[in-house]
C-alpha atoms as one frame of an Amber mdcrd trajectory, in Angstrom:
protein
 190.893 264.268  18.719 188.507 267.119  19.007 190.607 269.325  18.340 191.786
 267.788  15.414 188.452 267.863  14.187 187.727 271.363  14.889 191.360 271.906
  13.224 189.860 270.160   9.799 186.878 272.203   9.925 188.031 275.546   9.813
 190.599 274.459   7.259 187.771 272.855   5.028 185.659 275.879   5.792 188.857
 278.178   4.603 189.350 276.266   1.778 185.508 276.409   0.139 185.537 280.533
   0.895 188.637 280.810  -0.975 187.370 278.374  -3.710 184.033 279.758  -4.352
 183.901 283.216  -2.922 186.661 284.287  -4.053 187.834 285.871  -0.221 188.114
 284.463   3.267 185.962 285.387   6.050 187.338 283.353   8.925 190.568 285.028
  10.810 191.035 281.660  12.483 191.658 280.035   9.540 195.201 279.245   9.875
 194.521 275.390  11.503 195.315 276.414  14.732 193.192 275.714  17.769 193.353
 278.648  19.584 192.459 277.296  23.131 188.756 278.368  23.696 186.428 275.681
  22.825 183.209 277.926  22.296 185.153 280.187  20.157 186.141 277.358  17.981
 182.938 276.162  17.653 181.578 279.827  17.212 183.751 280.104  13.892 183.027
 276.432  12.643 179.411 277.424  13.083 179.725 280.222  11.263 181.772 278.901
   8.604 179.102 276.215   7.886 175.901 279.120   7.740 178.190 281.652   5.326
 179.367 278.568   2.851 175.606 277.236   2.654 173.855 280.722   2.352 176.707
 281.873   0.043 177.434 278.884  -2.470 178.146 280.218  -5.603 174.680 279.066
  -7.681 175.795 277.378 -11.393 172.681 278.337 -12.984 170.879 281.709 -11.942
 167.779 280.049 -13.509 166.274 277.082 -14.637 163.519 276.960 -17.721 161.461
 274.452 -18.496 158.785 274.037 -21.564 159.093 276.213 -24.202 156.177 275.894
 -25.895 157.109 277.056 -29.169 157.356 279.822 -31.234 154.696 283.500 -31.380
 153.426 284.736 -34.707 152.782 288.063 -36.023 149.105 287.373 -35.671 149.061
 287.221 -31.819 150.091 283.559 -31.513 152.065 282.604 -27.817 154.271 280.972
 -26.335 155.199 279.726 -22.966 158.173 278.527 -20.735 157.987 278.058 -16.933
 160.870 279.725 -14.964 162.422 279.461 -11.352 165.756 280.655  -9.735 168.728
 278.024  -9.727 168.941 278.367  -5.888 167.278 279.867  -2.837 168.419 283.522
  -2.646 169.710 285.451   0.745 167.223 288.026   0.146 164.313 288.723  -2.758
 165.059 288.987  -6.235 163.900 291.152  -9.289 163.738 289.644 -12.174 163.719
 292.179 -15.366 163.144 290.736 -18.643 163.531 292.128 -22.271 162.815 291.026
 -25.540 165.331 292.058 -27.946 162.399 291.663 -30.596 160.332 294.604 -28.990
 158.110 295.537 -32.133 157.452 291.841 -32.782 156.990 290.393 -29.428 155.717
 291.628 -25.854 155.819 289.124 -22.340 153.108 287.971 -20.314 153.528 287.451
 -16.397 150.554 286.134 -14.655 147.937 287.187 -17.388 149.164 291.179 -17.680
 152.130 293.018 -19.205 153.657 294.082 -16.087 153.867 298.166 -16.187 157.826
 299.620 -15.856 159.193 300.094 -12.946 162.123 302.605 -11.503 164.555 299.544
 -12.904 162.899 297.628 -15.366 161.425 299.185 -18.369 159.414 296.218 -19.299
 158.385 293.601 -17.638 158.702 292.345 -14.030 159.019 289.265 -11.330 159.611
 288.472  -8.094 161.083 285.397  -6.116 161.759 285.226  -2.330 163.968 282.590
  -0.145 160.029 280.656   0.235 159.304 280.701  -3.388 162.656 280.274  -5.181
 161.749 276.653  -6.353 158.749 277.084  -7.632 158.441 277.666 -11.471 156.242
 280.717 -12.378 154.954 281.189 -15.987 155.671 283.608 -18.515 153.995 284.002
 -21.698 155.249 285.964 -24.934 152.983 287.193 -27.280 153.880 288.003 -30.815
 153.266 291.687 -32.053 152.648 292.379 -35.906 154.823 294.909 -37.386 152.956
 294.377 -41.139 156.500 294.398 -42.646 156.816 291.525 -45.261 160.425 291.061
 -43.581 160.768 286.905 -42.771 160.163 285.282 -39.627 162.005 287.042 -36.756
 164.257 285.091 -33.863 164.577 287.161 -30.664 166.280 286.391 -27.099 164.390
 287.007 -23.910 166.950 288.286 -21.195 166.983 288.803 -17.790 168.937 291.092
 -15.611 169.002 290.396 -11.765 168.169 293.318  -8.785 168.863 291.926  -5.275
 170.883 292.719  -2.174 172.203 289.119  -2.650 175.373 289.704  -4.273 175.495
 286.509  -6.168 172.498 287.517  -8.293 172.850 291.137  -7.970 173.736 293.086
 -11.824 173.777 289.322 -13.475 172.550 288.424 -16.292 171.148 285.507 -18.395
 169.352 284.248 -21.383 165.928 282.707 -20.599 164.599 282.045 -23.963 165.540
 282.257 -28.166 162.489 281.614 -30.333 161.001 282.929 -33.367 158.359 285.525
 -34.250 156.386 283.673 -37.101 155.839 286.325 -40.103 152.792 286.054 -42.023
 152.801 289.616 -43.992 153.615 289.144 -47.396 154.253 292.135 -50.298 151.195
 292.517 -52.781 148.112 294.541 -53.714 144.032 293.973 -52.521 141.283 295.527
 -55.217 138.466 296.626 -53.656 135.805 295.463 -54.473 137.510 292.394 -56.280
 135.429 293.353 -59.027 135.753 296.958 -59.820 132.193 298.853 -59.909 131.038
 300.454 -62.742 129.292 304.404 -62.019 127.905 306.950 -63.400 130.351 309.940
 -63.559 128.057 312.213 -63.032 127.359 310.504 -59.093 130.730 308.464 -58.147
 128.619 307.693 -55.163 126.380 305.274 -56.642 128.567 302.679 -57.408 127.258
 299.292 -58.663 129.115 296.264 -59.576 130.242 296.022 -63.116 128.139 292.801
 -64.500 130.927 291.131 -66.920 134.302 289.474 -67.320 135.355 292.757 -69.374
 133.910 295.780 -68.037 131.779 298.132 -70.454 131.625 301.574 -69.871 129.625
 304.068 -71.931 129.965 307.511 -72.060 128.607 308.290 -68.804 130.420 305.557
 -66.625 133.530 305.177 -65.500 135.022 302.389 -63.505 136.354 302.822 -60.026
 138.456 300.340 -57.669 140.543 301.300 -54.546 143.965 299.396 -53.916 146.073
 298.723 -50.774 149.192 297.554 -50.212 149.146 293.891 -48.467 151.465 294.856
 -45.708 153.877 297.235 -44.726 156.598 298.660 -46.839 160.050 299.750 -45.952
 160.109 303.109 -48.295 157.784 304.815 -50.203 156.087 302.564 -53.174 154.493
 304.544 -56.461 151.914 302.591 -57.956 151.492 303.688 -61.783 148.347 302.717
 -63.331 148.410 303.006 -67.437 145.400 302.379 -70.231 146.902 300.909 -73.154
 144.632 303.192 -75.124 144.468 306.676 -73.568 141.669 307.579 -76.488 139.478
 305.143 -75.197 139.879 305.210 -72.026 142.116 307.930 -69.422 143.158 307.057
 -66.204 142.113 309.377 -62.672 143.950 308.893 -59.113 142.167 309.906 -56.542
 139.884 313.018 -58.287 138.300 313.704 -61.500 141.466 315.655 -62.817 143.302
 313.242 -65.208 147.268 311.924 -64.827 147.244 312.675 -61.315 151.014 312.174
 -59.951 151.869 312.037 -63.460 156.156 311.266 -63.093 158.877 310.217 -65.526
 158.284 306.786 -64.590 154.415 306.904 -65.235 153.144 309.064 -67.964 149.263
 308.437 -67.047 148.353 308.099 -63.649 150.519 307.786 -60.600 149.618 307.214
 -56.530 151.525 307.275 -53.619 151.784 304.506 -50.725 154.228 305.223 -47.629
 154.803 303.245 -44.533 152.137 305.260 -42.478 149.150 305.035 -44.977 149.891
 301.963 -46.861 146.735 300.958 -45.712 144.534 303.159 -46.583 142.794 302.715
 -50.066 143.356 304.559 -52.934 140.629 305.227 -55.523 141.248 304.594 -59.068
 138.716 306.155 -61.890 138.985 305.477 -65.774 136.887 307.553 -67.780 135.871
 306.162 -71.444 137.274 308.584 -73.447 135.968 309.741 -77.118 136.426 306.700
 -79.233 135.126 303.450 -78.720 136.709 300.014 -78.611 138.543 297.936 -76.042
 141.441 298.706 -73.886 143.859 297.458 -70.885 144.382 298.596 -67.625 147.954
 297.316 -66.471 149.939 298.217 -63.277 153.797 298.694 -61.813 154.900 299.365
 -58.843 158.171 301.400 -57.533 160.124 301.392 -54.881 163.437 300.855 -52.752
 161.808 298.079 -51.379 162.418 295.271 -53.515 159.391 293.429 -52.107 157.685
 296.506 -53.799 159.342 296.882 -56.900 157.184 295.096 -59.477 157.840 296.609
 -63.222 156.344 294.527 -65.464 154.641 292.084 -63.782 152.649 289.189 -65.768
 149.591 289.580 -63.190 149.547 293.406 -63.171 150.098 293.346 -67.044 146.516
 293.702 -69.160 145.053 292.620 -65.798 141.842 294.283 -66.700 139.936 294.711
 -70.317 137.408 297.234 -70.409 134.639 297.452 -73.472 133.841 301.223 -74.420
 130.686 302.097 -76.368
């Protein structure tokens, strides 16, 4: 009868390496009982410790939680995260974002620095900690591009001498990055100032609706762009009476940046100074009388490419005396 049993074993035990290792391990494993009692029990024992320290393991990990999505404006999220069985030896954890300019991740409080294998950030579970879920935290990053709200993976590759995690990989995590940027243009101030042109420095906020000018003022505003454009944009700034009133970027030397596109006055915002304000100075001119200021903007962008705009258009009236 015992040896029966011992029989069933090793054929059970022959069976589940072939199944779910994929090789067999036992030379005994033909159902034979080869005589020696302790030797048949030596490879049933042995059978048993390689099938439960080797089971194949369904799910590498198990996550739990997701909080939710990040936003561009530093917003989080969370998701707890443990192996999906105890491991023969440690294992490295290496996870990626594939949003990298819109999201960065957390582990215990710190981006973890890059390692000889992982070039972002790392984590660490052992045969005694396996089960227990450990935190990670993704923080979104703000590109300033007016580009939508971003979705992004977090993946994870394995390092271990345990072969059944070893070069894996697997998806931990697909969430958004919220986008808050939007295209458009900031005066500063939000009422332009009116100066002397002999001292630009002494600005003073124009007192009325329609801005009046005499023949030693001008009026001066600085734009920016309201986030981050894809290509170059040319803002082109026009008086709808150039007799009245003339139109400086920048200097006191009139149709600065001057192109076919803007016969007056002309400014350039690129991706790395977008920004950064630009001034704008009109100048009353000779005559006397009212006048416009409208605007239009060009570029490749189409966020950026606002020609005739009904808030840019006649936007401001100035008075010259």
């Amino acid at each position: 009868m015992k040896s029966t049993i011992q029989k069933v074993s090793i054929l059970l035990v022959s069976l589940l390496l072939n199944m779910h290792c994929g090789y067999l391990m036992i030379a005994a494993g033909q159902g034979e009982d080869t005589g020696g009692t302790n030797n048949s029990e030596l490879v049933k024992g042995f059978g048993y410790l390689y099938i439960l320290n080797n089971l194949p393991i369904s799910n590498l990990i198990e996550v739990s939680n997701l909080s939710g999505n990040t936003t561009d404006q530093g917003g989080t999220s969370t998701f707890n995260m443990k192996l999906g069985g105890s491991p023969n030896s440690s294992v490295s954890l290496c996870l990626s974002t594939t949003a990298p300019t819109k999201s960065e991740i957390v582990i215990g409080g710190d981006v973890l620095a890059p390692t000889g294998f992982c070039t972002t950030a790392v984590m660490t579970y052992t045969s005694g900690n396996w089960s227990t879920n450990q935190v990670v935290t993704l923080k979104g990053l703000n590109d300033y591009v007016a580009d939508g709200h971003t979705k992004y993976d977090i993946n994870v590759e394995f390092i271990s001498s345990d072969e059944r995690f070893n070069g894996k990989t697997a998806k931990a995590a697909t969430l958004y990055n919220v986008n808050s940027n939007g295209p458009g243009i900031t005066f500063t101030p939000s009422r332009p100032n009116c100066v002397p042109f002999s001292n630009l420095n002494s600005a003073s906020t124009c007192s009325s609706g329609s801005f009046i000018t005499n023949a030693t003022q001008v009026v001066t505003f600085s734009l920016t762009l309201n986030s981050k454009p894809t290509s170059d944009v040319s803002v082109c700034v026009l008086s709808s009476n150039t007799s009245i009133g003339s139109i400086y970027i920048g200097s006191e030397s009139p149709n600065l940046g001057a192109d076919s596109q803007c016969s007056q006055g002309r400014f350039l915002f690129t991706p790395s100074d977008w920004n950064i304000g630009q001034l704008v100075i009109i100048q009353k001119a000779s005559s006397t009388g009212a006048y416009y200021i409208s605007m239009s903007l060009y570029s490749s962008d189409t966020n950026y490419n606002i020609v005739n705009d009904p808030a840019l258009t006649n936007f401001m009236q100035i008075n010259g005396q």
